[in-house]
Amino acid sequence: MQKITNEELGRPTPEEFAMQRKLPLTVVLDNVRSANNVGAFFRTGDAFGIERIVLCGISAVPPSREIHKSALGAEFTVAWEYASSTVEAVSRLRAEGYCVLAVEQVRGAVSLDELEAAAFGGLGKFALVFGNEVDGVRQEVVDLCHGAVEIPQVGTKHSLNVAVSGGVVLWEFFRQLR
């Protein structure tokens, strides 16, 4: 085996990426404190070609040195917007016809390994809400969601880092929707 060079990967330029068809998926960050975690979502969102990220409440917004450090420039390629209220952002996405799912451990959550995205809600476009590193997705936001997705885990800890959760869940949606 030989490593592939960046040039051989044939990645699009930022201008070409902007013109590409995007995955019908929006990420909503509900008060994510760490700018490094926000940057990781930009980088993961770029990798999987999501529509946009909605940064809510205390979530850091570009330009930010800390976001750039983990996003590696993806904050320039992934569309984003800021909303002071996650409740208002989720309500707007619902009105726009998105199937809004909390990524959270709640009663009735669908295990990610059992998720059939195309059949879930039948709306065709999704908004995934990821929560604060300590408190998760707030209950008032969960109450507005069409449902919830939970990552199955078998260890002694009860959660994953929010950016790690983002990578796991976005990969599964990318796999199913592309």
C-alpha positions as a Python dict, from the first residue, in 0.01 Angstrom:
ca = {
    (1, 'M'): (0, 0, 0),
    (2, 'Q'): (106, 354, -68),
    (3, 'K'): (-50, 666, 76),
    (4, 'I'): (-245, 880, -165),
    (5, 'T'): (-131, 1240, -203),
    (6, 'N'): (-373, 1529, -160),
    (7, 'E'): (-348, 1601, -532),
    (8, 'E'): (-441, 1241, -619),
    (9, 'L'): (-751, 1260, -399),
    (10, 'G'): (-907, 1497, -651),
    (11, 'R'): (-1093, 1704, -395),
    (12, 'P'): (-1303, 1994, -526),
    (13, 'T'): (-1192, 2352, -486),
    (14, 'P'): (-1399, 2562, -244),
    (15, 'E'): (-1574, 2713, -546),
    (16, 'E'): (-1655, 2370, -692),
    (17, 'F'): (-1771, 2249, -350),
    (18, 'A'): (-2009, 2547, -323),
    (19, 'M'): (-2173, 2437, -650),
    (20, 'Q'): (-2209, 2069, -554),
    (21, 'R'): (-2541, 1917, -456),
    (22, 'K'): (-2550, 1892, -77),
    (23, 'L'): (-2682, 1620, 149),
    (24, 'P'): (-3034, 1725, 259),
    (25, 'L'): (-2910, 1767, 614),
    (26, 'T'): (-2873, 2063, 849),
    (27, 'V'): (-2688, 2042, 1181),
    (28, 'V'): (-2818, 2247, 1473),
    (29, 'L'): (-2582, 2306, 1766),
    (30, 'D'): (-2774, 2381, 2086),
    (31, 'N'): (-2538, 2586, 2302),
    (32, 'V'): (-2219, 2392, 2223),
    (33, 'R'): (-1958, 2563, 2442),
    (34, 'S'): (-1632, 2454, 2284),
    (35, 'A'): (-1516, 2638, 1974),
    (36, 'N'): (-1300, 2333, 1899),
    (37, 'N'): (-1613, 2115, 1892),
    (38, 'V'): (-1786, 2369, 1667),
    (39, 'G'): (-1484, 2360, 1435),
    (40, 'A'): (-1494, 1981, 1427),
    (41, 'F'): (-1858, 1999, 1312),
    (42, 'F'): (-1754, 2230, 1027),
    (43, 'R'): (-1483, 1987, 919),
    (44, 'T'): (-1716, 1686, 942),
    (45, 'G'): (-1993, 1880, 766),
    (46, 'D'): (-1754, 1959, 482),
    (47, 'A'): (-1646, 1594, 455),
    (48, 'F'): (-2006, 1475, 419),
    (49, 'G'): (-2134, 1771, 216),
    (50, 'I'): (-2413, 1886, 449),
    (51, 'E'): (-2633, 2187, 367),
    (52, 'R'): (-2547, 2404, 665),
    (53, 'I'): (-2486, 2441, 1035),
    (54, 'V'): (-2710, 2650, 1260),
    (55, 'L'): (-2513, 2777, 1559),
    (56, 'C'): (-2741, 2860, 1852),
    (57, 'G'): (-2712, 3043, 2181),
    (58, 'I'): (-2362, 3038, 2330),
    (59, 'S'): (-2215, 2833, 2042),
    (60, 'A'): (-1902, 2996, 1903),
    (61, 'V'): (-1928, 3148, 1555),
    (62, 'P'): (-1668, 3224, 1288),
    (63, 'P'): (-1438, 3399, 1261),
    (64, 'S'): (-1263, 3230, 1550),
    (65, 'R'): (-907, 3109, 1587),
    (66, 'E'): (-1026, 2810, 1790),
    (67, 'I'): (-1288, 2712, 1529),
    (68, 'H'): (-1032, 2748, 1251),
    (69, 'K'): (-785, 2528, 1441),
    (70, 'S'): (-1014, 2224, 1419),
    (71, 'A'): (-1214, 2319, 1108),
    (72, 'L'): (-897, 2365, 898),
    (73, 'G'): (-1081, 2613, 675),
    (74, 'A'): (-1413, 2426, 652),
    (75, 'E'): (-1579, 2724, 820),
    (76, 'F'): (-1535, 2890, 478),
    (77, 'T'): (-1693, 2604, 280),
    (78, 'V'): (-1988, 2495, 493),
    (79, 'A'): (-2279, 2739, 502),
    (80, 'W'): (-2375, 2851, 851),
    (81, 'E'): (-2606, 3085, 1030),
    (82, 'Y'): (-2653, 3203, 1386),
    (83, 'A'): (-2976, 3187, 1587),
    (84, 'S'): (-2992, 3323, 1940),
    (85, 'S'): (-3265, 3071, 2025),
    (86, 'T'): (-3249, 2700, 1945),
    (87, 'V'): (-3624, 2680, 2000),
    (88, 'E'): (-3683, 2941, 1730),
    (89, 'A'): (-3432, 2775, 1494),
    (90, 'V'): (-3596, 2433, 1533),
    (91, 'S'): (-3944, 2582, 1490),
    (92, 'R'): (-3831, 2751, 1167),
    (93, 'L'): (-3676, 2429, 1034),
    (94, 'R'): (-3998, 2239, 1108),
    (95, 'A'): (-4192, 2508, 919),
    (96, 'E'): (-3949, 2463, 627),
    (97, 'G'): (-4040, 2093, 613),
    (98, 'Y'): (-3741, 1938, 787),
    (99, 'C'): (-3768, 1621, 992),
    (100, 'V'): (-3598, 1743, 1311),
    (101, 'L'): (-3427, 1480, 1523),
    (102, 'A'): (-3249, 1530, 1854),
    (103, 'V'): (-2931, 1329, 1896),
    (104, 'E'): (-2998, 1248, 2256),
    (105, 'Q'): (-3067, 973, 2505),
    (106, 'V'): (-3443, 1002, 2555),
    (107, 'R'): (-3730, 758, 2599),
    (108, 'G'): (-3839, 640, 2255),
    (109, 'A'): (-3514, 729, 2077),
    (110, 'V'): (-3428, 517, 1774),
    (111, 'S'): (-3096, 339, 1803),
    (112, 'L'): (-2868, 465, 1527),
    (113, 'D'): (-2793, 109, 1415),
    (114, 'E'): (-3168, 53, 1360),
    (115, 'L'): (-3240, 386, 1192),
    (116, 'E'): (-3391, 386, 845),
    (117, 'A'): (-3355, 754, 759),
    (118, 'A'): (-3562, 743, 438),
    (119, 'A'): (-3860, 601, 627),
    (120, 'F'): (-3823, 822, 934),
    (121, 'G'): (-4081, 1094, 898),
    (122, 'G'): (-4082, 1072, 518),
    (123, 'L'): (-3996, 1441, 486),
    (124, 'G'): (-3679, 1387, 283),
    (125, 'K'): (-3467, 1650, 454),
    (126, 'F'): (-3331, 1635, 804),
    (127, 'A'): (-3212, 1862, 1081),
    (128, 'L'): (-3006, 1696, 1354),
    (129, 'V'): (-2985, 1875, 1688),
    (130, 'F'): (-2671, 1819, 1896),
    (131, 'G'): (-2655, 1953, 2250),
    (132, 'N'): (-2432, 2115, 2502),
    (133, 'E'): (-2132, 1916, 2624),
    (134, 'V'): (-2268, 1895, 2980),
    (135, 'D'): (-2648, 1910, 2954),
    (136, 'G'): (-2712, 1769, 2605),
    (137, 'V'): (-3012, 1888, 2403),
    (138, 'R'): (-3240, 2089, 2630),
    (139, 'Q'): (-3581, 1934, 2704),
    (140, 'E'): (-3768, 2230, 2552),
    (141, 'V'): (-3583, 2164, 2226),
    (142, 'V'): (-3637, 1786, 2245),
    (143, 'D'): (-4010, 1858, 2283),
    (144, 'L'): (-4010, 2030, 1941),
    (145, 'C'): (-3836, 1746, 1759),
    (146, 'H'): (-4011, 1483, 1548),
    (147, 'G'): (-3803, 1218, 1725),
    (148, 'A'): (-3460, 1130, 1856),
    (149, 'V'): (-3163, 919, 1759),
    (150, 'E'): (-2934, 754, 2012),
    (151, 'I'): (-2588, 608, 1951),
    (152, 'P'): (-2568, 259, 2101),
    (153, 'Q'): (-2291, 227, 2360),
    (154, 'V'): (-2171, -55, 2584),
    (155, 'G'): (-1910, 112, 2804),
    (156, 'T'): (-1932, 260, 3152),
    (157, 'K'): (-1961, 619, 3031),
    (158, 'H'): (-2301, 751, 2929),
    (159, 'S'): (-2201, 975, 2642),
    (160, 'L'): (-1952, 1063, 2372),
    (161, 'N'): (-1790, 1397, 2302),
    (162, 'V'): (-2041, 1601, 2100),
    (163, 'A'): (-1808, 1631, 1800),
    (164, 'V'): (-1742, 1256, 1805),
    (165, 'S'): (-2119, 1199, 1817),
    (166, 'G'): (-2147, 1430, 1519),
    (167, 'G'): (-1901, 1224, 1320),
    (168, 'V'): (-2078, 897, 1400),
    (169, 'V'): (-2430, 1022, 1325),
    (170, 'L'): (-2339, 1228, 1018),
    (171, 'W'): (-2156, 928, 869),
    (172, 'E'): (-2470, 715, 908),
    (173, 'F'): (-2692, 978, 746),
    (174, 'F'): (-2436, 1026, 466),
    (175, 'R'): (-2428, 651, 412),
    (176, 'Q'): (-2806, 628, 392),
    (177, 'L'): (-2892, 949, 204),
    (178, 'R'): (-2625, 991, -60),
}
